[in-house]
């Protein structure tokens, strides 16, 4: 007889540790459309804690993930019909503290879960049970897999056509998703080249199997690729855009594939774009029988759970490094509490992170048991 907290009819309830779930909470809300995250987003101190419906879980968030696209979301670039105010944050890991009666068929109070759903930058988030992913424990490493890991896994599986000996170039390789592209390409026995912005990042990339690192602050990426890979590279996992996209396109081998999973270099611009030399694109692709493919995770949700289960098993076997960056080396220290999400977004756009940026939401338990 496991505890079931049916929230459908009650507004006063205890969480599984016997402490009172508050009636109000902190959360981040987009109050003005802007690619400047600090201008767009407001920390609200006293939002009502939402109530789960019959098929829902109420998750107390313990860790939330920062994504480059957070500023695309705050700029209103994903859905022009949505007007402020609206909730923000894409992914979270936490404990189920209450749930609806139907949801209790598959979940129990106290269970660790992860989810991908808008509104994670909050102390509590309602998550439909069918969208939640049960976890063995609440660990920030699991959060790295939800968007960043799944994007690398599904894009390379569906579009990469990886096989032994192929040369794979990963841009922003030491970032949240780049780290997985490097490791998954290595598991496919490819030769992996990774671009990064510091020797420290280069060291991390070597530690996860990168064959050749290119520090673009001290080396000329174009020259290195031309000299070391005169025949070109077979696959590019590209998330930077602008000049890096042009370099990657020029570096493609015959029948090469360039997978676009983002273009972070342009996100802070008013248009969200940075110019590329696209007028030469048809000729360049034709000359090499090459292709450029876009990948957006939302279009592959039918395969999402399979991908995630595969990645979770790899991590639990010790076959996958899930590097988390809590901002310990940032000027004001570790990212703790929702107010530090602003610093965490700045830190990402300064290119400081190694691995996935994660913010911890501390919770003190006032047990009444």
Coordinates of N, CA and C in Angstrom, one line a residue, residues 62-183:
X62 N 14.9 19.8 -8.5 CA 16.2 19.8 -7.7 C 17.3 20.3 -8.6
X63 N 17.2 20.0 -9.9 CA 18.2 20.5 -10.9 C 17.5 20.9 -12.2
X64 N 17.9 22.0 -12.7 CA 17.3 22.4 -14.0 C 18.5 22.7 -15.0
X65 N 18.2 22.4 -16.3 CA 19.3 22.5 -17.3 C 19.2 23.9 -18.1
X66 N 20.3 24.4 -18.4 CA 20.4 25.6 -19.2 C 20.7 25.2 -20.7
X67 N 19.9 25.8 -21.6 CA 20.1 25.5 -23.0 C 20.3 26.8 -23.8
X68 N 21.1 26.7 -24.8 CA 21.4 27.9 -25.7 C 20.0 28.4 -26.2
X69 N 19.1 27.5 -26.4 CA 17.8 28.0 -26.9 C 16.9 28.7 -25.9
X70 N 17.3 28.7 -24.7 CA 16.5 29.5 -23.7 C 16.3 30.9 -24.2
X71 N 17.3 31.5 -24.8 CA 17.1 32.9 -25.3 C 16.3 33.0 -26.6
X72 N 16.2 31.9 -27.3 CA 15.3 31.9 -28.5 C 13.9 31.8 -28.0
X73 N 13.7 31.1 -26.9 CA 12.3 31.0 -26.3 C 11.9 32.3 -25.7
X74 N 12.8 33.0 -25.0 CA 12.5 34.2 -24.4 C 12.3 35.3 -25.5
X75 N 12.8 35.1 -26.7 CA 12.6 36.1 -27.7 C 11.3 35.8 -28.5
X76 N 10.7 34.7 -28.2 CA 9.4 34.3 -28.9 C 9.6 33.7 -30.3
X77 N 10.8 33.1 -30.5 CA 11.1 32.6 -31.8 C 10.5 31.2 -32.1
X78 N 10.0 30.5 -31.1 CA 9.5 29.2 -31.4 C 8.0 29.2 -31.7
X79 N 7.3 30.1 -31.1 CA 5.9 30.2 -31.4 C 5.4 31.6 -31.3
X80 N 5.2 32.2 -32.5 CA 4.9 33.7 -32.6 C 3.6 34.0 -32.0
X81 N 2.7 33.0 -31.8 CA 1.4 33.2 -31.3 C 1.4 33.4 -29.8
X82 N 2.4 32.9 -29.1 CA 2.5 33.0 -27.6 C 2.9 34.4 -27.2
X83 N 2.1 35.0 -26.3 CA 2.4 36.3 -25.8 C 2.8 36.3 -24.4
X84 N 3.7 37.1 -23.9 CA 4.0 37.1 -22.5 C 2.8 37.5 -21.6
X85 N 2.8 37.1 -20.4 CA 3.8 36.3 -19.7 C 3.7 34.8 -20.0
X86 N 4.8 34.1 -20.0 CA 4.8 32.7 -20.1 C 6.0 32.1 -19.4
X87 N 5.9 30.8 -19.0 CA 6.9 30.2 -18.2 C 8.1 29.8 -19.1
X88 N 9.2 29.6 -18.5 CA 10.4 29.3 -19.3 C 11.3 28.2 -18.6
X89 N 12.2 27.6 -19.3 CA 13.0 26.5 -18.9 C 12.5 25.2 -19.5
X90 N 13.4 24.4 -20.0 CA 13.0 23.2 -20.8 C 13.0 21.9 -20.1
X91 N 13.9 21.8 -19.1 CA 14.1 20.4 -18.6 C 14.4 20.5 -17.1
X92 N 14.0 19.5 -16.4 CA 14.3 19.4 -14.9 C 14.4 18.0 -14.5
X93 N 15.0 17.8 -13.3 CA 15.1 16.6 -12.6 C 14.6 16.9 -11.1
X94 N 13.8 16.0 -10.6 CA 13.4 16.2 -9.2 C 12.6 15.1 -8.6
X95 N 11.9 15.3 -7.5 CA 11.1 14.3 -6.8 C 9.6 14.6 -7.1
X96 N 8.9 13.5 -7.2 CA 7.4 13.6 -7.2 C 6.9 13.8 -5.8
X97 N 6.3 14.9 -5.6 CA 5.8 15.3 -4.2 C 4.3 15.1 -4.1
X98 N 3.6 15.1 -5.2 CA 2.1 14.8 -5.2 C 1.7 14.4 -6.6
X99 N 0.6 13.7 -6.7 CA 0.2 13.2 -8.0 C -1.3 13.0 -8.0
X100 N -1.9 13.0 -9.2 CA -3.3 12.6 -9.4 C -3.5 11.2 -9.3
X101 N -4.8 10.8 -9.2 CA -5.1 9.4 -8.9 C -4.7 8.5 -10.1
X102 N -5.0 8.9 -11.3 CA -4.6 8.0 -12.5 C -3.1 7.9 -12.6
X103 N -2.4 9.0 -12.3 CA -0.9 9.0 -12.4 C -0.3 8.1 -11.4
X104 N -1.0 7.8 -10.3 CA -0.5 6.9 -9.3 C -0.4 5.4 -9.7
X105 N -1.0 5.1 -10.8 CA -0.9 3.7 -11.4 C 0.6 3.4 -11.8
X106 N 1.3 4.5 -12.2 CA 2.7 4.2 -12.7 C 3.7 4.9 -11.8
X107 N 3.3 5.9 -11.0 CA 4.3 6.6 -10.2 C 3.9 6.7 -8.7
X108 N 4.9 6.9 -7.9 CA 4.6 7.0 -6.5 C 5.3 8.3 -5.9
X109 N 4.7 8.8 -4.8 CA 5.3 10.0 -4.2 C 6.7 9.6 -3.7
X110 N 7.7 10.5 -3.9 CA 9.0 10.3 -3.5 C 9.9 9.8 -4.7
X111 N 9.3 9.4 -5.8 CA 10.0 8.9 -7.0 C 10.8 10.0 -7.7
X112 N 12.0 9.6 -8.1 CA 12.9 10.5 -8.9 C 12.4 10.5 -10.4
X113 N 12.3 11.7 -11.0 CA 11.9 11.7 -12.4 C 12.6 12.9 -13.1
X114 N 12.7 12.7 -14.4 CA 13.2 13.8 -15.3 C 12.1 14.1 -16.3
X115 N 12.2 15.3 -16.9 CA 11.2 15.6 -17.9 C 11.7 16.7 -18.8
X116 N 11.2 16.8 -20.0 CA 11.4 17.9 -20.9 C 10.0 18.6 -21.1
X117 N 9.9 19.8 -20.6 CA 8.6 20.5 -20.7 C 8.8 22.0 -20.4
X118 N 8.2 22.9 -21.1 CA 8.4 24.3 -20.8 C 7.9 24.6 -19.4
X119 N 8.7 25.4 -18.6 CA 8.3 25.8 -17.3 C 9.1 25.1 -16.2
X120 N 10.3 24.7 -16.5 CA 11.2 24.0 -15.5 C 11.9 25.0 -14.6
X121 N 12.0 26.3 -15.0 CA 12.7 27.3 -14.2 C 11.7 27.7 -13.1
X122 N 11.4 26.8 -12.2 CA 10.4 27.0 -11.1 C 10.7 26.0 -10.0
X123 N 10.3 26.3 -8.8 CA 10.5 25.4 -7.7 C 9.7 24.1 -7.8
X124 N 8.5 24.3 -8.4 CA 7.6 23.1 -8.6 C 7.0 23.2 -10.0
X125 N 6.9 22.1 -10.7 CA 6.4 22.0 -12.1 C 5.4 20.9 -12.2
X126 N 4.2 21.1 -12.8 CA 3.3 20.0 -13.1 C 3.7 19.3 -14.4
X127 N 3.9 18.0 -14.3 CA 4.3 17.3 -15.5 C 3.3 16.1 -15.8
X128 N 2.7 16.0 -17.0 CA 1.9 14.9 -17.3 C 2.7 13.6 -17.1
X129 N 2.1 12.6 -16.4 CA 2.8 11.4 -16.1 C 3.4 10.7 -17.3
X130 N 2.7 10.8 -18.4 CA 3.1 10.1 -19.7 C 4.4 10.8 -20.2
X131 N 4.7 12.1 -19.8 CA 5.9 12.7 -20.3 C 7.1 12.6 -19.4
X132 N 6.9 12.0 -18.2 CA 8.0 11.9 -17.2 C 8.8 10.7 -17.5
X133 N 10.0 10.8 -17.1 CA 11.0 9.6 -17.2 C 11.4 9.2 -15.8
X134 N 11.1 8.0 -15.4 CA 11.5 7.5 -14.1 C 13.0 7.4 -14.0
X135 N 13.6 7.7 -12.9 CA 15.0 7.6 -12.7 C 15.4 6.8 -11.5
X136 N 16.6 6.2 -11.4 CA 16.9 5.5 -10.2 C 17.2 6.4 -9.0
X137 N 17.6 7.7 -9.3 CA 17.9 8.6 -8.2 C 17.9 10.0 -8.8
X138 N 17.9 11.0 -8.0 CA 18.0 12.4 -8.5 C 19.5 12.8 -8.6
X139 N 19.9 12.8 -9.8 CA 21.3 13.1 -10.1 C 21.4 14.1 -11.2
X140 N 22.3 15.2 -11.1 CA 22.3 16.1 -12.2 C 22.8 15.5 -13.6
X141 N 23.6 14.4 -13.5 CA 24.1 13.8 -14.7 C 22.9 13.3 -15.6
X142 N 21.8 12.9 -15.0 CA 20.7 12.4 -15.8 C 20.1 13.6 -16.6
X143 N 20.2 14.8 -16.1 CA 19.7 16.0 -16.8 C 20.5 16.2 -18.1
X144 N 21.7 15.9 -18.1 CA 22.5 16.1 -19.3 C 22.0 15.3 -20.5
X145 N 21.3 14.2 -20.3 CA 20.9 13.4 -21.3 C 19.5 13.8 -22.0
X146 N 18.8 14.6 -21.2 CA 17.4 14.9 -21.6 C 17.2 15.6 -23.0
X147 N 18.0 16.7 -23.1 CA 18.0 17.4 -24.4 C 19.3 17.2 -25.1
X148 N 20.4 17.5 -24.4 CA 21.7 17.5 -25.0 C 22.1 16.1 -25.5
X149 N 22.0 15.1 -24.7 CA 22.4 13.8 -25.1 C 21.5 13.2 -26.1
X150 N 20.1 13.4 -26.0 CA 19.2 12.9 -26.9 C 19.3 13.5 -28.3
X151 N 19.7 14.8 -28.3 CA 19.9 15.5 -29.6 C 21.1 14.9 -30.3
X152 N 22.2 14.6 -29.6 CA 23.4 14.0 -30.3 C 23.0 12.6 -30.7
X153 N 22.4 11.9 -29.9 CA 22.1 10.5 -30.2 C 21.2 10.3 -31.4
X154 N 20.1 11.0 -31.4 CA 19.1 10.9 -32.5 C 19.6 11.5 -33.8
X155 N 20.3 12.6 -33.7 CA 20.7 13.3 -35.0 C 21.8 12.4 -35.7
X156 N 22.7 11.9 -34.9 CA 23.8 11.1 -35.5 C 23.2 9.8 -36.0
X157 N 22.3 9.2 -35.3 CA 21.7 7.9 -35.7 C 20.9 8.1 -36.9
X158 N 20.0 9.1 -37.0 CA 19.1 9.3 -38.1 C 19.8 9.9 -39.3
X159 N 20.7 10.8 -39.1 CA 21.3 11.6 -40.2 C 22.8 11.4 -40.5
X160 N 23.5 10.9 -39.5 CA 24.9 10.8 -39.6 C 25.5 9.7 -40.4
X161 N 24.8 8.6 -40.5 CA 25.3 7.4 -41.2 C 26.8 7.1 -40.8
X162 N 27.0 7.0 -39.5 CA 28.4 6.8 -39.0 C 28.8 5.4 -39.2
X163 N 30.1 5.2 -39.5 CA 30.7 3.9 -39.6 C 32.2 4.0 -39.4
X164 N 32.8 2.9 -39.1 CA 34.2 2.8 -38.7 C 35.1 3.6 -39.7
X165 N 36.0 4.4 -39.2 CA 37.0 5.1 -40.0 C 36.5 6.5 -40.6
X166 N 35.2 6.8 -40.4 CA 34.8 8.1 -40.9 C 35.3 9.2 -40.1
X167 N 35.5 10.3 -40.7 CA 36.0 11.5 -40.0 C 34.9 12.4 -39.6
X168 N 34.7 12.7 -38.3 CA 33.6 13.5 -37.8 C 34.1 14.7 -37.1
X169 N 33.6 15.9 -37.6 CA 34.0 17.2 -36.9 C 32.8 17.6 -36.1
X170 N 33.2 17.9 -34.8 CA 32.2 18.4 -33.8 C 32.5 19.8 -33.4
X171 N 31.7 20.8 -33.7 CA 31.9 22.2 -33.3 C 31.4 22.4 -31.9
X172 N 32.0 23.3 -31.2 CA 31.6 23.5 -29.7 C 31.6 22.2 -29.0
X173 N 32.7 21.4 -29.2 CA 32.7 20.0 -28.8 C 32.7 19.8 -27.3
X174 N 33.1 20.8 -26.6 CA 33.2 20.6 -25.1 C 31.9 21.1 -24.4
X175 N 30.9 21.5 -25.2 CA 29.6 22.0 -24.6 C 28.7 20.9 -24.2
X176 N 27.5 21.3 -23.9 CA 26.5 20.4 -23.3 C 26.2 19.2 -24.3
X177 N 26.0 19.5 -25.6 CA 25.6 18.4 -26.5 C 26.9 17.9 -27.3
X178 N 27.9 18.8 -27.5 CA 29.1 18.4 -28.2 C 29.8 17.2 -27.5
X179 N 29.8 17.2 -26.2 CA 30.4 16.1 -25.4 C 29.9 14.8 -25.8
X180 N 28.6 14.7 -26.1 CA 27.9 13.5 -26.5 C 28.2 13.1 -27.9
X181 N 28.2 14.1 -28.8 CA 28.5 13.8 -30.2 C 29.9 13.2 -30.3
X182 N 30.9 13.8 -29.6 CA 32.2 13.2 -29.6 C 32.2 11.8 -29.1
X183 N 31.6 11.5 -28.0 CA 31.6 10.1 -27.4 C 30.9 9.1 -28.3

